[in-house]
Amino acid sequence: MATSSGDPAAAGEPAAGEPAASSSAPGQPHHPTPRTSHIVRTYLGLSSTSRKRRACAAPKNQPKPATAEAPAARENKGCGPSGSASLQPSRLLRELGVRVSRYTHEERRDVITRYMQKRGGRQGVNRAAAKVPSRQALAERRRRGAGGKFLSKEEEAQTADKPEEKAEEEERELPPEVVANAGGVPIVGMVFENEEKAYKYYVSYAGDVGFSVRKGLWDKTAKSGTISRFYVCSREGFRSKNQARRPCPDTRTGCPARLSVKVTSSGKYRVTEFIQDHNHQLAGPFDIGMLKSQRVFSKAQSGNGNAINIPPGYKNYLRTKSTKDMDPGDFRALTDYFRSMKSENPSFYYAIQVDESDKAANVFWADARSILDYHYFSDVICFDMTYKVNDYSRPLALFVGMNHHRQMVIFGAAFLYDETAASFKWLLETFKSAMCGKQPKTILTDRSANLKEALGLTWPGTVHSSCVWQIYQNAVKSLAHAFSISEEFTHDFSHCVFDIEDDQEFLDTWNMIIEKYNLKENKFLNELYGDRENWALPYVRHTFSGDIKNMLRAETFGIWIKEYMGCEKELSPFLKYFGSSVEKRRQEEIQADYQASQGAPRAPVPLLWQAANWYTPINFELFRKEYEQCMDCMVYGCGEFGSLSKYMVTAKSKTKELLVQFDSSDGTAACTCKKIETAGILCCHILKVYELRNVKEIPPTIFS
């Protein structure tokens, strides 16, 4: 059977126009008329009746269109449903379920044409056309470089060492105007020349926001170096639960803030991730210099420690500008200094008192930061006049106080060349005017009668008490021979003045010192003993002093400043040293504030935990010592009167019993040692009663 024409009739099927074999012919079985194929209905939309009518209307002797299906056959070659490379039209029709003998030649052609049109619109793969390259062709293709040139062996080796460059990694840099408008805030897509510049940029941003930066995880290879790097907040993550010998504050809070950079194909570092949210309190403008990453960054940039870390808006409050090339003479030096400070900060305050001869007699000054400090720490102040070495030295006097970290704060300074009651009155009124009319609750001074008179006239509502530290300093001058000869006398006198809180013990110790060192005829000690109720600790326990005496004992400011009080020296070095010393103490306060904000001490006991969240670290340590001492105390009840209960408590190595009164209605307690009233810290006696009464929380009134 010939098949070269590709015509259905040639494939052994009768043409549409030729008469089919008679159904009555012998040997030919009769086939029932099948239903119209679904494929035919899909492609032609024919019905059986319309097909029959067209078949009857077709001329019987129509010639075969031998070339009508040839293009379709050639187009369909290799693309049939079976995927064969040479598929004939009759076979295609059979695979489509079309009975060739039931349709005319035009209908079969239309089926094939429409099928090929629909198949041509699909995403097909011509497997015959897809040639698999040989190994030699692949090798040649690898050796070709730009422009179709073949690479040498050296260039081929260099090309093989380089990683495959992907299109998505070649991202363009951000426009310069976008980076300029970022305001120092990192943006995903920023590109840096190297890792160090990316780190410095993030550290600079952290300084503006108020947190410290720590270098986190990195991805590094031996061949190409650092691939990616994470910079995280210093409070990222959590520390291990292992208990150290000396527990340290827990500063980790799991902060999510971080910056991620990744090296690009060009060797630069691109920001791939930036999270700016923090879950902890950020540092304030005054705390920026305390951040560890800022300190390291500042040392790397410049040798000047703090100048770069102070925000511009706060420099007038933190820095002082000393005068230069000053004229000789104290008055001229002071007036030049005051004008300079006033020009730097209009809030700087100074006043000069002149005598009848129109000459300066007394001078007072205070800067803006001192006035602000007084607003917060004015409960207890000390008027210190112990800086005068002899009658020929400059009579410096300072108004000092104690901050919440038990550090010395200087509120104002004065030169008093006239120590009369009128001069003290002027000084106290001037100080009150400089401090916006606010006077302290308690003032500690020396035993000057003129000063005591001036205080009664100018500050009637302020409690006046003699400062035990100044009394000790005056005793060192008056009893210089005793202090220089015997160290035992120094120890005994210091113990009597600073440590004894029981009145009978104080009397016994004082008498022992007088007899032991033969000082019965000493005028200074006799006057001091007669005035003991104004300065001795057993008699002034009802006066709140904040335990400022211990701060004054530990302070070394007076030792160094006395070197500048001699009249033979110019005043300008003193003004320089005084300004730098005041600034140094302010920086110490800022550092203490920052350290206190970094984490609370570990306190397993509820009372300690509550105190740790209320007190500053140094005050909490004092409270912790009292809590540890209460473990060694003995207590027994004395009776109950309604909600009031009385207990007698004896501390370790003490013989005297102290009375503690506990009120169960509000949880408050009072002790005869008066430590809470004097220093503001709960004593071990009250804590022992709290332990006995199973009190788990300190009443809020204790901290108010």
mmCIF file with all atom_site columns, N, CA and C in Angstrom, residues 346-379:
data_model
loop_
_atom_site.group_PDB
_atom_site.id
_atom_site.type_symbol
_atom_site.label_atom_id
_atom_site.label_alt_id
_atom_site.label_comp_id
_atom_site.label_asym_id
_atom_site.label_entity_id
_atom_site.label_seq_id
_atom_site.pdbx_PDB_ins_code
_atom_site.Cartn_x
_atom_site.Cartn_y
_atom_site.Cartn_z
_atom_site.occupancy
_atom_site.B_iso_or_equiv
_atom_site.pdbx_formal_charge
_atom_site.auth_seq_id
_atom_site.auth_comp_id
_atom_site.auth_asym_id
_atom_site.auth_atom_id
_atom_site.pdbx_PDB_model_num
ATOM 1   N N  . PRO A 1 346 ? 24.314 82.656  80.609  1.00 0.00 ? 346 PRO A N  1
ATOM 2   C CA . PRO A 1 346 ? 23.667 83.765  81.333  1.00 0.00 ? 346 PRO A CA 1
ATOM 3   C C  . PRO A 1 346 ? 23.117 83.364  82.694  1.00 0.00 ? 346 PRO A C  1
ATOM 4   N N  . SER A 1 347 ? 22.935 82.051  82.951  1.00 0.00 ? 347 SER A N  1
ATOM 5   C CA . SER A 1 347 ? 22.422 81.608  84.246  1.00 0.00 ? 347 SER A CA 1
ATOM 6   C C  . SER A 1 347 ? 23.497 81.577  85.320  1.00 0.00 ? 347 SER A C  1
ATOM 7   N N  . PHE A 1 348 ? 24.734 81.833  84.942  1.00 0.00 ? 348 PHE A N  1
ATOM 8   C CA . PHE A 1 348 ? 25.803 81.890  85.940  1.00 0.00 ? 348 PHE A CA 1
ATOM 9   C C  . PHE A 1 348 ? 25.516 83.044  86.907  1.00 0.00 ? 348 PHE A C  1
ATOM 10  N N  . TYR A 1 349 ? 25.684 82.753  88.210  1.00 0.00 ? 349 TYR A N  1
ATOM 11  C CA . TYR A 1 349 ? 25.323 83.729  89.243  1.00 0.00 ? 349 TYR A CA 1
ATOM 12  C C  . TYR A 1 349 ? 26.559 84.083  90.058  1.00 0.00 ? 349 TYR A C  1
ATOM 13  N N  . TYR A 1 350 ? 26.729 85.391  90.302  1.00 0.00 ? 350 TYR A N  1
ATOM 14  C CA . TYR A 1 350 ? 27.794 85.829  91.196  1.00 0.00 ? 350 TYR A CA 1
ATOM 15  C C  . TYR A 1 350 ? 27.371 87.142  91.857  1.00 0.00 ? 350 TYR A C  1
ATOM 16  N N  . ALA A 1 351 ? 27.960 87.416  93.019  1.00 0.00 ? 351 ALA A N  1
ATOM 17  C CA . ALA A 1 351 ? 27.665 88.640  93.765  1.00 0.00 ? 351 ALA A CA 1
ATOM 18  C C  . ALA A 1 351 ? 28.909 89.055  94.534  1.00 0.00 ? 351 ALA A C  1
ATOM 19  N N  . ILE A 1 352 ? 29.090 90.352  94.653  1.00 0.00 ? 352 ILE A N  1
ATOM 20  C CA . ILE A 1 352 ? 30.263 90.907  95.334  1.00 0.00 ? 352 ILE A CA 1
ATOM 21  C C  . ILE A 1 352 ? 29.770 91.905  96.381  1.00 0.00 ? 352 ILE A C  1
ATOM 22  N N  . GLN A 1 353 ? 30.263 91.758  97.581  1.00 0.00 ? 353 GLN A N  1
ATOM 23  C CA . GLN A 1 353 ? 29.937 92.685  98.663  1.00 0.00 ? 353 GLN A CA 1
ATOM 24  C C  . GLN A 1 353 ? 31.142 93.580  98.929  1.00 0.00 ? 353 GLN A C  1
ATOM 25  N N  . VAL A 1 354 ? 30.896 94.854  98.944  1.00 0.00 ? 354 VAL A N  1
ATOM 26  C CA . VAL A 1 354 ? 31.980 95.811  99.156  1.00 0.00 ? 354 VAL A CA 1
ATOM 27  C C  . VAL A 1 354 ? 31.787 96.472  100.510 1.00 0.00 ? 354 VAL A C  1
ATOM 28  N N  . ASP A 1 355 ? 32.879 97.006  101.054 1.00 0.00 ? 355 ASP A N  1
ATOM 29  C CA . ASP A 1 355 ? 32.829 97.673  102.359 1.00 0.00 ? 355 ASP A CA 1
ATOM 30  C C  . ASP A 1 355 ? 32.663 99.177  102.163 1.00 0.00 ? 355 ASP A C  1
ATOM 31  N N  . GLU A 1 356 ? 32.860 99.900  103.223 1.00 0.00 ? 356 GLU A N  1
ATOM 32  C CA . GLU A 1 356 ? 32.681 101.346 103.170 1.00 0.00 ? 356 GLU A CA 1
ATOM 33  C C  . GLU A 1 356 ? 33.712 102.019 102.280 1.00 0.00 ? 356 GLU A C  1
ATOM 34  N N  . SER A 1 357 ? 34.852 101.423 102.160 1.00 0.00 ? 357 SER A N  1
ATOM 35  C CA . SER A 1 357 ? 35.909 101.989 101.303 1.00 0.00 ? 357 SER A CA 1
ATOM 36  C C  . SER A 1 357 ? 35.750 101.600 99.848  1.00 0.00 ? 357 SER A C  1
ATOM 37  N N  . ASP A 1 358 ? 34.589 101.010 99.531  1.00 0.00 ? 358 ASP A N  1
ATOM 38  C CA . ASP A 1 358 ? 34.296 100.581 98.159  1.00 0.00 ? 358 ASP A CA 1
ATOM 39  C C  . ASP A 1 358 ? 35.303 99.523  97.689  1.00 0.00 ? 358 ASP A C  1
ATOM 40  N N  . LYS A 1 359 ? 35.738 98.679  98.618  1.00 0.00 ? 359 LYS A N  1
ATOM 41  C CA . LYS A 1 359 ? 36.612 97.561  98.287  1.00 0.00 ? 359 LYS A CA 1
ATOM 42  C C  . LYS A 1 359 ? 35.855 96.262  98.515  1.00 0.00 ? 359 LYS A C  1
ATOM 43  N N  . ALA A 1 360 ? 36.180 95.261  97.706  1.00 0.00 ? 360 ALA A N  1
ATOM 44  C CA . ALA A 1 360 ? 35.485 93.977  97.798  1.00 0.00 ? 360 ALA A CA 1
ATOM 45  C C  . ALA A 1 360 ? 35.824 93.302  99.112  1.00 0.00 ? 360 ALA A C  1
ATOM 46  N N  . ALA A 1 361 ? 34.767 92.853  99.798  1.00 0.00 ? 361 ALA A N  1
ATOM 47  C CA . ALA A 1 361 ? 34.959 92.165  101.074 1.00 0.00 ? 361 ALA A CA 1
ATOM 48  C C  . ALA A 1 361 ? 34.619 90.687  100.969 1.00 0.00 ? 361 ALA A C  1
ATOM 49  N N  . ASN A 1 362 ? 33.523 90.386  100.303 1.00 0.00 ? 362 ASN A N  1
ATOM 50  C CA . ASN A 1 362 ? 33.079 88.996  100.171 1.00 0.00 ? 362 ASN A CA 1
ATOM 51  C C  . ASN A 1 362 ? 32.575 88.767  98.743  1.00 0.00 ? 362 ASN A C  1
ATOM 52  N N  . VAL A 1 363 ? 32.802 87.569  98.277  1.00 0.00 ? 363 VAL A N  1
ATOM 53  C CA . VAL A 1 363 ? 32.431 87.202  96.907  1.00 0.00 ? 363 VAL A CA 1
ATOM 54  C C  . VAL A 1 363 ? 31.759 85.844  96.940  1.00 0.00 ? 363 VAL A C  1
ATOM 55  N N  . PHE A 1 364 ? 30.704 85.698  96.130  1.00 0.00 ? 364 PHE A N  1
ATOM 56  C CA . PHE A 1 364 ? 29.996 84.405  96.007  1.00 0.00 ? 364 PHE A CA 1
ATOM 57  C C  . PHE A 1 364 ? 29.714 84.146  94.538  1.00 0.00 ? 364 PHE A C  1
ATOM 58  N N  . TRP A 1 365 ? 29.791 82.872  94.137  1.00 0.00 ? 365 TRP A N  1
ATOM 59  C CA . TRP A 1 365 ? 29.434 82.494  92.762  1.00 0.00 ? 365 TRP A CA 1
ATOM 60  C C  . TRP A 1 365 ? 28.911 81.059  92.726  1.00 0.00 ? 365 TRP A C  1
ATOM 61  N N  . ALA A 1 366 ? 28.090 80.803  91.732  1.00 0.00 ? 366 ALA A N  1
ATOM 62  C CA . ALA A 1 366 ? 27.518 79.463  91.484  1.00 0.00 ? 366 ALA A CA 1
ATOM 63  C C  . ALA A 1 366 ? 27.110 79.399  90.024  1.00 0.00 ? 366 ALA A C  1
ATOM 64  N N  . ASP A 1 367 ? 27.454 78.307  89.354  1.00 0.00 ? 367 ASP A N  1
ATOM 65  C CA . ASP A 1 367 ? 27.078 78.164  87.948  1.00 0.00 ? 367 ASP A CA 1
ATOM 66  C C  . ASP A 1 367 ? 25.698 77.524  87.826  1.00 0.00 ? 367 ASP A C  1
ATOM 67  N N  . ALA A 1 368 ? 25.230 77.403  86.597  1.00 0.00 ? 368 ALA A N  1
ATOM 68  C CA . ALA A 1 368 ? 23.868 76.920  86.353  1.00 0.00 ? 368 ALA A CA 1
ATOM 69  C C  . ALA A 1 368 ? 23.696 75.482  86.803  1.00 0.00 ? 368 ALA A C  1
ATOM 70  N N  . ARG A 1 369 ? 24.699 74.644  86.596  1.00 0.00 ? 369 ARG A N  1
ATOM 71  C CA . ARG A 1 369 ? 24.567 73.245  86.984  1.00 0.00 ? 369 ARG A CA 1
ATOM 72  C C  . ARG A 1 369 ? 24.506 73.101  88.506  1.00 0.00 ? 369 ARG A C  1
ATOM 73  N N  . SER A 1 370 ? 25.231 73.951  89.236  1.00 0.00 ? 370 SER A N  1
ATOM 74  C CA . SER A 1 370 ? 25.176 73.906  90.697  1.00 0.00 ? 370 SER A CA 1
ATOM 75  C C  . SER A 1 370 ? 23.779 74.259  91.195  1.00 0.00 ? 370 SER A C  1
ATOM 76  N N  . ILE A 1 371 ? 23.162 75.244  90.557  1.00 0.00 ? 371 ILE A N  1
ATOM 77  C CA . ILE A 1 371 ? 21.799 75.626  90.940  1.00 0.00 ? 371 ILE A CA 1
ATOM 78  C C  . ILE A 1 371 ? 20.834 74.487  90.665  1.00 0.00 ? 371 ILE A C  1
ATOM 79  N N  . LEU A 1 372 ? 21.027 73.790  89.544  1.00 0.00 ? 372 LEU A N  1
ATOM 80  C CA . LEU A 1 372 ? 20.166 72.653  89.222  1.00 0.00 ? 372 LEU A CA 1
ATOM 81  C C  . LEU A 1 372 ? 20.381 71.497  90.191  1.00 0.00 ? 372 LEU A C  1
ATOM 82  N N  . ASP A 1 373 ? 21.624 71.234  90.556  1.00 0.00 ? 373 ASP A N  1
ATOM 83  C CA . ASP A 1 373 ? 21.903 70.168  91.524  1.00 0.00 ? 373 ASP A CA 1
ATOM 84  C C  . ASP A 1 373 ? 21.276 70.472  92.882  1.00 0.00 ? 373 ASP A C  1
ATOM 85  N N  . TYR A 1 374 ? 21.303 71.740  93.271  1.00 0.00 ? 374 TYR A N  1
ATOM 86  C CA . TYR A 1 374 ? 20.710 72.111  94.559  1.00 0.00 ? 374 TYR A CA 1
ATOM 87  C C  . TYR A 1 374 ? 19.203 71.847  94.570  1.00 0.00 ? 374 TYR A C  1
ATOM 88  N N  . HIS A 1 375 ? 18.560 71.991  93.439  1.00 0.00 ? 375 HIS A N  1
ATOM 89  C CA . HIS A 1 375 ? 17.117 71.733  93.372  1.00 0.00 ? 375 HIS A CA 1
ATOM 90  C C  . HIS A 1 375 ? 16.797 70.289  93.728  1.00 0.00 ? 375 HIS A C  1
ATOM 91  N N  . TYR A 1 376 ? 17.696 69.346  93.426  1.00 0.00 ? 376 TYR A N  1
ATOM 92  C CA . TYR A 1 376 ? 17.448 67.925  93.681  1.00 0.00 ? 376 TYR A CA 1
ATOM 93  C C  . TYR A 1 376 ? 18.024 67.449  95.016  1.00 0.00 ? 376 TYR A C  1
ATOM 94  N N  . PHE A 1 377 ? 19.129 68.037  95.463  1.00 0.00 ? 377 PHE A N  1
ATOM 95  C CA . PHE A 1 377 ? 19.840 67.500  96.623  1.00 0.00 ? 377 PHE A CA 1
ATOM 96  C C  . PHE A 1 377 ? 19.989 68.543  97.737  1.00 0.00 ? 377 PHE A C  1
ATOM 97  N N  . SER A 1 378 ? 18.937 69.299  97.981  1.00 0.00 ? 378 SER A N  1
ATOM 98  C CA . SER A 1 378 ? 19.014 70.387  98.958  1.00 0.00 ? 378 SER A CA 1
ATOM 99  C C  . SER A 1 378 ? 18.507 69.993  100.337 1.00 0.00 ? 378 SER A C  1
ATOM 100 N N  . ASP A 1 379 ? 18.243 68.724  100.580 1.00 0.00 ? 379 ASP A N  1
ATOM 101 C CA . ASP A 1 379 ? 17.752 68.326  101.907 1.00 0.00 ? 379 ASP A CA 1
ATOM 102 C C  . ASP A 1 379 ? 18.784 68.618  102.981 1.00 0.00 ? 379 ASP A C  1
#
